[in-house]
CSV table of C-alpha atoms in Angstrom, one decimal:
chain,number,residue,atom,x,y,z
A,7,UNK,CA,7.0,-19.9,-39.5
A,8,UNK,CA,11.0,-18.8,-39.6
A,9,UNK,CA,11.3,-17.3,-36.4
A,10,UNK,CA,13.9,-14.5,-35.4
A,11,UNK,CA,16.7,-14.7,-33.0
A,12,UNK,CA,17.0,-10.8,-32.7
A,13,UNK,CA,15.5,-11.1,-29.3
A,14,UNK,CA,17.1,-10.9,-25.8
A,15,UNK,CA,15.2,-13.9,-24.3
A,16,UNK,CA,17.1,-13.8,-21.0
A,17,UNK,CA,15.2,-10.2,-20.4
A,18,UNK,CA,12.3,-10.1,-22.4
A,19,UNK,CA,9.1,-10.8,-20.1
A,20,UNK,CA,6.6,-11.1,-22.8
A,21,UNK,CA,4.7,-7.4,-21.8
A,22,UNK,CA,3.3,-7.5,-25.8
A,23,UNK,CA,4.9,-3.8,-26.5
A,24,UNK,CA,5.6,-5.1,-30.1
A,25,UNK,CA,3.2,-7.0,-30.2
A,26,UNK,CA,0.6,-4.3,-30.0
A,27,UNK,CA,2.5,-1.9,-32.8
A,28,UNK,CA,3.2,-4.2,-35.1
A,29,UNK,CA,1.7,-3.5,-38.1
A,30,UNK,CA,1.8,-7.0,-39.9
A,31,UNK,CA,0.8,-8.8,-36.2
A,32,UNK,CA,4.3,-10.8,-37.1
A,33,UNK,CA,5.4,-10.9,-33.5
A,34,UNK,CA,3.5,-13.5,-30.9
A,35,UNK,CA,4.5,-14.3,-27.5
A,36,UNK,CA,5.8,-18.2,-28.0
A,37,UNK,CA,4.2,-20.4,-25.3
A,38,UNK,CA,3.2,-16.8,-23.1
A,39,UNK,CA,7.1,-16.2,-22.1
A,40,UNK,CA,9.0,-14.6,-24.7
A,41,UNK,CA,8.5,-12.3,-27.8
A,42,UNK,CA,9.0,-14.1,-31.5
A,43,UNK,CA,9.0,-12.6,-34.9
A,44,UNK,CA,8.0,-14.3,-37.6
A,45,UNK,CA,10.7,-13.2,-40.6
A,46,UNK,CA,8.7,-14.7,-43.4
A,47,UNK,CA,5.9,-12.0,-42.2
A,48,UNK,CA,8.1,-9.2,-40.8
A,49,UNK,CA,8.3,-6.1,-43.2
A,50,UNK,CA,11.3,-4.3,-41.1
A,51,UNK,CA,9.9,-1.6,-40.3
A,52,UNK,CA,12.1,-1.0,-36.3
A,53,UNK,CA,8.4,-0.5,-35.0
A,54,UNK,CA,9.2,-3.0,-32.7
A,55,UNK,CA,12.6,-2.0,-31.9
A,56,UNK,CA,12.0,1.9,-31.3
A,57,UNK,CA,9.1,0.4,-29.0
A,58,UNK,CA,10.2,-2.5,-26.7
A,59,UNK,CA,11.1,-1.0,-23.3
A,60,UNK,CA,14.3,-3.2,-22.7
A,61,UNK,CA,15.6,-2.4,-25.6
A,62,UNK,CA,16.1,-6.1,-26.2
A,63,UNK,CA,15.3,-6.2,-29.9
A,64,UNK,CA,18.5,-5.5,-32.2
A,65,UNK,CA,17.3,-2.3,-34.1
A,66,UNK,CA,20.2,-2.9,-36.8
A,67,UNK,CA,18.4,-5.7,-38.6
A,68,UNK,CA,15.5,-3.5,-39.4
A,69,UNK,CA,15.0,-0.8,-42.5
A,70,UNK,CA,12.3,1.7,-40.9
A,71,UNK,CA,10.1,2.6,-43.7
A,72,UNK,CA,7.0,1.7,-43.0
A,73,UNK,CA,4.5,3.4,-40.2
A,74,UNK,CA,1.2,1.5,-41.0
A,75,UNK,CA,-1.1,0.6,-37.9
A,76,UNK,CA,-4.8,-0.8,-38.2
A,77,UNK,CA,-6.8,0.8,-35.0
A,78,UNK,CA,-9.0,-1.5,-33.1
A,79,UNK,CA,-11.8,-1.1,-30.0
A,80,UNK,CA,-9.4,-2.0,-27.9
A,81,UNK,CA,-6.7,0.7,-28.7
A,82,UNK,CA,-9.1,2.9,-26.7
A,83,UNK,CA,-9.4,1.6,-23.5
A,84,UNK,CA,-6.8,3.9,-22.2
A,85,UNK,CA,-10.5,5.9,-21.2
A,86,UNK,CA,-10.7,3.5,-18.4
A,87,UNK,CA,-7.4,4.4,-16.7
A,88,UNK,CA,-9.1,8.5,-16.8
A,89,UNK,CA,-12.8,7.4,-15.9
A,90,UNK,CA,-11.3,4.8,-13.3
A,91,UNK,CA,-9.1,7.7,-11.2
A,92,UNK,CA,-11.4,10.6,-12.0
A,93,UNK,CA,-14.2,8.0,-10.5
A,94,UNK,CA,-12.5,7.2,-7.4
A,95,UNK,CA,-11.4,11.1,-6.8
A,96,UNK,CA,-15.1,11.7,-6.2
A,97,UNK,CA,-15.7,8.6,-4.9
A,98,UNK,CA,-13.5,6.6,-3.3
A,99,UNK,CA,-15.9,3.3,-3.3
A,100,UNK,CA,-15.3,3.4,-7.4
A,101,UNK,CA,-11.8,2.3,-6.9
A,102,UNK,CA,-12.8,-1.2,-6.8
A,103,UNK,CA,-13.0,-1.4,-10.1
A,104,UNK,CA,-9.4,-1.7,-10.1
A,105,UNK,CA,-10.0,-5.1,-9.0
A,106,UNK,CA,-10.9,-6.2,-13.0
A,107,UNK,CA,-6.9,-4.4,-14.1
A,108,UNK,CA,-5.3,-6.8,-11.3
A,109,UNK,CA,-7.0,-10.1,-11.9
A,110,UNK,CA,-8.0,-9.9,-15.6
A,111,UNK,CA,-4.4,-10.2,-16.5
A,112,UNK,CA,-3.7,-13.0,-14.1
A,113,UNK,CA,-6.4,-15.1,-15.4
A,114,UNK,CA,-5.7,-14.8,-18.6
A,115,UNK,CA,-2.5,-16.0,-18.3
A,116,UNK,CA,-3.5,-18.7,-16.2
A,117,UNK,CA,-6.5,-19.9,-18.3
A,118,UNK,CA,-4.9,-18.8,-21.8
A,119,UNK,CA,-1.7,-19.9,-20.8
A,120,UNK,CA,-0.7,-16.6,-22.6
A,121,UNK,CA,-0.3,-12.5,-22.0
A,122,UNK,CA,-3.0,-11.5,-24.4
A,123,UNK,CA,-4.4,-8.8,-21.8
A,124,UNK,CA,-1.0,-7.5,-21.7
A,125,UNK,CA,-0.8,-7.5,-25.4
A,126,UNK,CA,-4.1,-5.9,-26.7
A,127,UNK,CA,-6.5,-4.7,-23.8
A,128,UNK,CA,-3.9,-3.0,-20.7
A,129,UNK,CA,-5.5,0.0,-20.5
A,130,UNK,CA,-2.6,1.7,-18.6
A,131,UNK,CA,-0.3,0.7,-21.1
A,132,UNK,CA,-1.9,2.4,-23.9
A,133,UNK,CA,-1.9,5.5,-21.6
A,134,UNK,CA,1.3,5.5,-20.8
A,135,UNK,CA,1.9,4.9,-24.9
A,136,UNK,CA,-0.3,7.8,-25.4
A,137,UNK,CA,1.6,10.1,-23.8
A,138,UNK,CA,5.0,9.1,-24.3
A,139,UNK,CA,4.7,8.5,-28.0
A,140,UNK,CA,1.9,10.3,-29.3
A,141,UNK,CA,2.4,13.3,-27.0
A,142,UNK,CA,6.2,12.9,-27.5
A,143,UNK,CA,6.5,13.5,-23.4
A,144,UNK,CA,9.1,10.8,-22.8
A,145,UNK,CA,12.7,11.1,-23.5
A,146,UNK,CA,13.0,7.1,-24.9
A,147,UNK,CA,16.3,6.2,-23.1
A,148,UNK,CA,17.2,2.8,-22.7
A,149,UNK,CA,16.8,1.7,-19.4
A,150,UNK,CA,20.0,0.9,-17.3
A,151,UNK,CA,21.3,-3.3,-17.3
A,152,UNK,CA,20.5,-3.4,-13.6
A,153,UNK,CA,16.8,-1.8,-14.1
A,154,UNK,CA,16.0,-5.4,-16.6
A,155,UNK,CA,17.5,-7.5,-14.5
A,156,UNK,CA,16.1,-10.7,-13.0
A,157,UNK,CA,17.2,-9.6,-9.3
A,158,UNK,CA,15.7,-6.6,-9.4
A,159,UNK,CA,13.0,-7.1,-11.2
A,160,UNK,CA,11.5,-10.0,-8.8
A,161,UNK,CA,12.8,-8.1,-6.1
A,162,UNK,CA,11.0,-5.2,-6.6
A,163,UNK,CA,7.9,-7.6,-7.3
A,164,UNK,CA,7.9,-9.3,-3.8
A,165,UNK,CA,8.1,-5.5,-2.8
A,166,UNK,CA,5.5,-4.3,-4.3
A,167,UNK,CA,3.3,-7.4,-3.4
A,168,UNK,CA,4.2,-7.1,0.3
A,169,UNK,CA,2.9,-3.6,0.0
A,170,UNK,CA,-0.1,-5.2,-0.9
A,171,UNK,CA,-0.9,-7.6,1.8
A,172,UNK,CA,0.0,-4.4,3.9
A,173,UNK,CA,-2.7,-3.2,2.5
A,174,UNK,CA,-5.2,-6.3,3.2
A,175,UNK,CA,-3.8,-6.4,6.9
A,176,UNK,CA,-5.3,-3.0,6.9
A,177,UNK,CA,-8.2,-3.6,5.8
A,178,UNK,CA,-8.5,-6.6,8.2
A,179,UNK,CA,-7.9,-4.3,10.9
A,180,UNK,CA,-10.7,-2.0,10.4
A,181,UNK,CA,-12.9,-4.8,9.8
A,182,UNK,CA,-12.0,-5.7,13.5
A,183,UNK,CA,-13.1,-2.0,14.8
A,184,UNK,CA,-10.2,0.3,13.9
A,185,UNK,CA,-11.1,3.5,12.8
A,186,UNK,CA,-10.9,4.1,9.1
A,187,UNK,CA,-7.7,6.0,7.8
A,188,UNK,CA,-9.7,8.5,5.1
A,189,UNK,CA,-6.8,8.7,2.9
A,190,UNK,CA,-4.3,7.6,0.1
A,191,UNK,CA,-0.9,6.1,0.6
A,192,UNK,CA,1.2,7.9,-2.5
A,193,UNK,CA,4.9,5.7,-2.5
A,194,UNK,CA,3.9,3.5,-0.2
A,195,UNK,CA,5.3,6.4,2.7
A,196,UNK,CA,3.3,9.5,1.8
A,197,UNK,CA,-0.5,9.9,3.3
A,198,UNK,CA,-2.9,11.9,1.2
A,199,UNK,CA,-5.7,13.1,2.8
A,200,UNK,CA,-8.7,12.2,1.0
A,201,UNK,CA,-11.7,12.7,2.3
A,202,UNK,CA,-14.0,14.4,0.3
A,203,UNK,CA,-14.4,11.0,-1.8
A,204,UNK,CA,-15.8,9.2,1.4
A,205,UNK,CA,-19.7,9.9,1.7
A,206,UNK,CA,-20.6,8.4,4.9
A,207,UNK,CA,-21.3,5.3,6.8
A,208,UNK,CA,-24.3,3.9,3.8
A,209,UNK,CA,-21.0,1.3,3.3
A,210,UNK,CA,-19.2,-1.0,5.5
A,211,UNK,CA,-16.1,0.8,6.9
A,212,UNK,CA,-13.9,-1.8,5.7
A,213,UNK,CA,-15.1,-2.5,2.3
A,214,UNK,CA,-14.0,1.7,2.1
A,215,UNK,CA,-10.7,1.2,3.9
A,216,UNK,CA,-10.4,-1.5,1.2
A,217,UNK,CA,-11.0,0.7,-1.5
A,218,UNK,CA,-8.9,3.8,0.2
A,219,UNK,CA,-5.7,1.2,0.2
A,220,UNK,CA,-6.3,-0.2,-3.8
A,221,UNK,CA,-6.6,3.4,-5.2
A,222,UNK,CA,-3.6,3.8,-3.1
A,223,UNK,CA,-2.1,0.9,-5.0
A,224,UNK,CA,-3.1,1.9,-8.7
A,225,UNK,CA,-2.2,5.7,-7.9
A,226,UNK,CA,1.1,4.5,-6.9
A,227,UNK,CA,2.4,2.3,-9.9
A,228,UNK,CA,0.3,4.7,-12.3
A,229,UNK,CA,2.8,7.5,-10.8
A,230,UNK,CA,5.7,5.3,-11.2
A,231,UNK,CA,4.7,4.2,-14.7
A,232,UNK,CA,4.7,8.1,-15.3
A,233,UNK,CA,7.6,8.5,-13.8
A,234,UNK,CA,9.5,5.9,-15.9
A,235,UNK,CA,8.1,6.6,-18.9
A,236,UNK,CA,8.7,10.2,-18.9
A,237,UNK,CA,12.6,9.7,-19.0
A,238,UNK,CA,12.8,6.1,-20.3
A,239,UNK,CA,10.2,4.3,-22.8
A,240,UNK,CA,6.7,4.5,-21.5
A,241,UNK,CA,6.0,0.8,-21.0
A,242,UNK,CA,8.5,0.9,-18.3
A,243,UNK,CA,5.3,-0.3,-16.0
A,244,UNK,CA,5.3,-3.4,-17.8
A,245,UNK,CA,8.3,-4.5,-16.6
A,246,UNK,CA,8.2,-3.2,-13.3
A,247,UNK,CA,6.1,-4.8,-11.4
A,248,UNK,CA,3.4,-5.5,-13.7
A,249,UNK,CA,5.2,-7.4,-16.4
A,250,UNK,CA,6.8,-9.8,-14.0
A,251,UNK,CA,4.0,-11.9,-12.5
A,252,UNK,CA,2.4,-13.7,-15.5
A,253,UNK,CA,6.1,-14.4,-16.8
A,254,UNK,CA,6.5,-17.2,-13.4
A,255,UNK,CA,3.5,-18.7,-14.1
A,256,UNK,CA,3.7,-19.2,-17.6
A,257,UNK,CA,7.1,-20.6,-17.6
A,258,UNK,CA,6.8,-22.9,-14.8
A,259,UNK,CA,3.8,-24.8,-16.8
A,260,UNK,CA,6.6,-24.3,-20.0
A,261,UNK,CA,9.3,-26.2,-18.2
């Protein structure tokens, strides 16, 4: 393999944007932390490029000529992000099934030792893909220096997990006695009331609390993904927060 040096290794974090369009599968994530391409097997077709979120791949190399793609099963499990949120508007017990979108990707990279759920099977990813490049609803600006950056990156993934264990505290609390808040957090500040998707007291009050604060969670960095994508590329969400965790665990068993 003759492997390419057109990549920004200082900002990739491996979130398998290329890797997923690429239509000769010559791009792998070396050793789960950073995107390689594989010249010998690389066509130039600026897939990649026009697709990476950072912007981290020099598009000048490439000769865009070529738009093959091979579909698999798995390019449609964007269905689960729609079933999962239209699920848990009715019913707000159904957002526990956001539990198999937060660990799957952590155990794959801790048993794999790679991002392969982030490469092939995100389901929000290939949402957020669907809209912004099929649909043509994102503008495709490069994201600003400081967005990519280490600092701000982590900083915005301690954040987000402390918003989290908020979360759990709150859940810990109404499994104490505290009267269960019937509603969605939307930017970690904004209450939604919410009801209608509670159906009684069948169900512990806490495993609902639970499931009131994780909807809260996915609705949240769905929104932002939107968000981000709409103006910049659409796997923004890959980088912030959800491309970030894997990256520490994969390259402190590297190094």
């Amino acid at each position: 393999m003759v492997k390419d040096t057109q990549v920004n290794h200082d900002i990739c974090v491996s979130c398998g944007c290329c890797v997923k369009v690429c239509p000769k599968d010559a791009i792998t994530i070396e050793k789960g932390v950073h995107a390689v391409i594989d010249d010998e097997m690389c066509i130039r077709c600026g897939i990649c490029a026009a697709e990476c979120p950072a912007a981290i791949i020099d598009a000048e190399r490439f000769n865009p000529k070529s738009k093959i793609r091979f579909e698999h099963w798995y390019d449609y499990l964007w269905l689960f992000t729609i079933v999962y949120f239209c699920l848990g508007f009715f019913n707000i017990i159904f957002a526990w099934l956001g539990l198999i979108c937060f660990i799957t990707p952590l155990l794959f990279a801790l048993i794999k030792g790679n991002k392969s759920f982030c490469n092939k099977y995100c389901d929000r990813g290939q949402f957020l893909d669907l809209l912004g490049k099929k649909l043509h609803l994102s503008r495709k600006r490069n994201p600003p220096k400081w967005l990519c950056s280490k600092a701000f990156r982590y900083g915005f993934l301690i954040f987000f997990f402390a918003m989290f264990f908020v979360m759990l505290w709150n859940t810990y609390l109404v499994f104490n006695g505290k009267t269960l808040t019937q509603a969605v957090t939307l930017l970690w500040a904004f209450n939604v009331p919410w009801n209608w998707a509670y159906h009684g007291n069948v169900i512990s009050p806490w495993i609902s609390q639970f499931a009131f604060g994780f909807y809260s969670v996915m609705l949240t960095s769905t929104y932002w993904g939107l968000l981000n994508g709409s103006i910049q590329a659409s796997f923004m969400v890959c980088l912030l927060p959800n491309g970030n965790h894997d990256p520490i665990n994969l390259q402190s068993e590297r190094y």
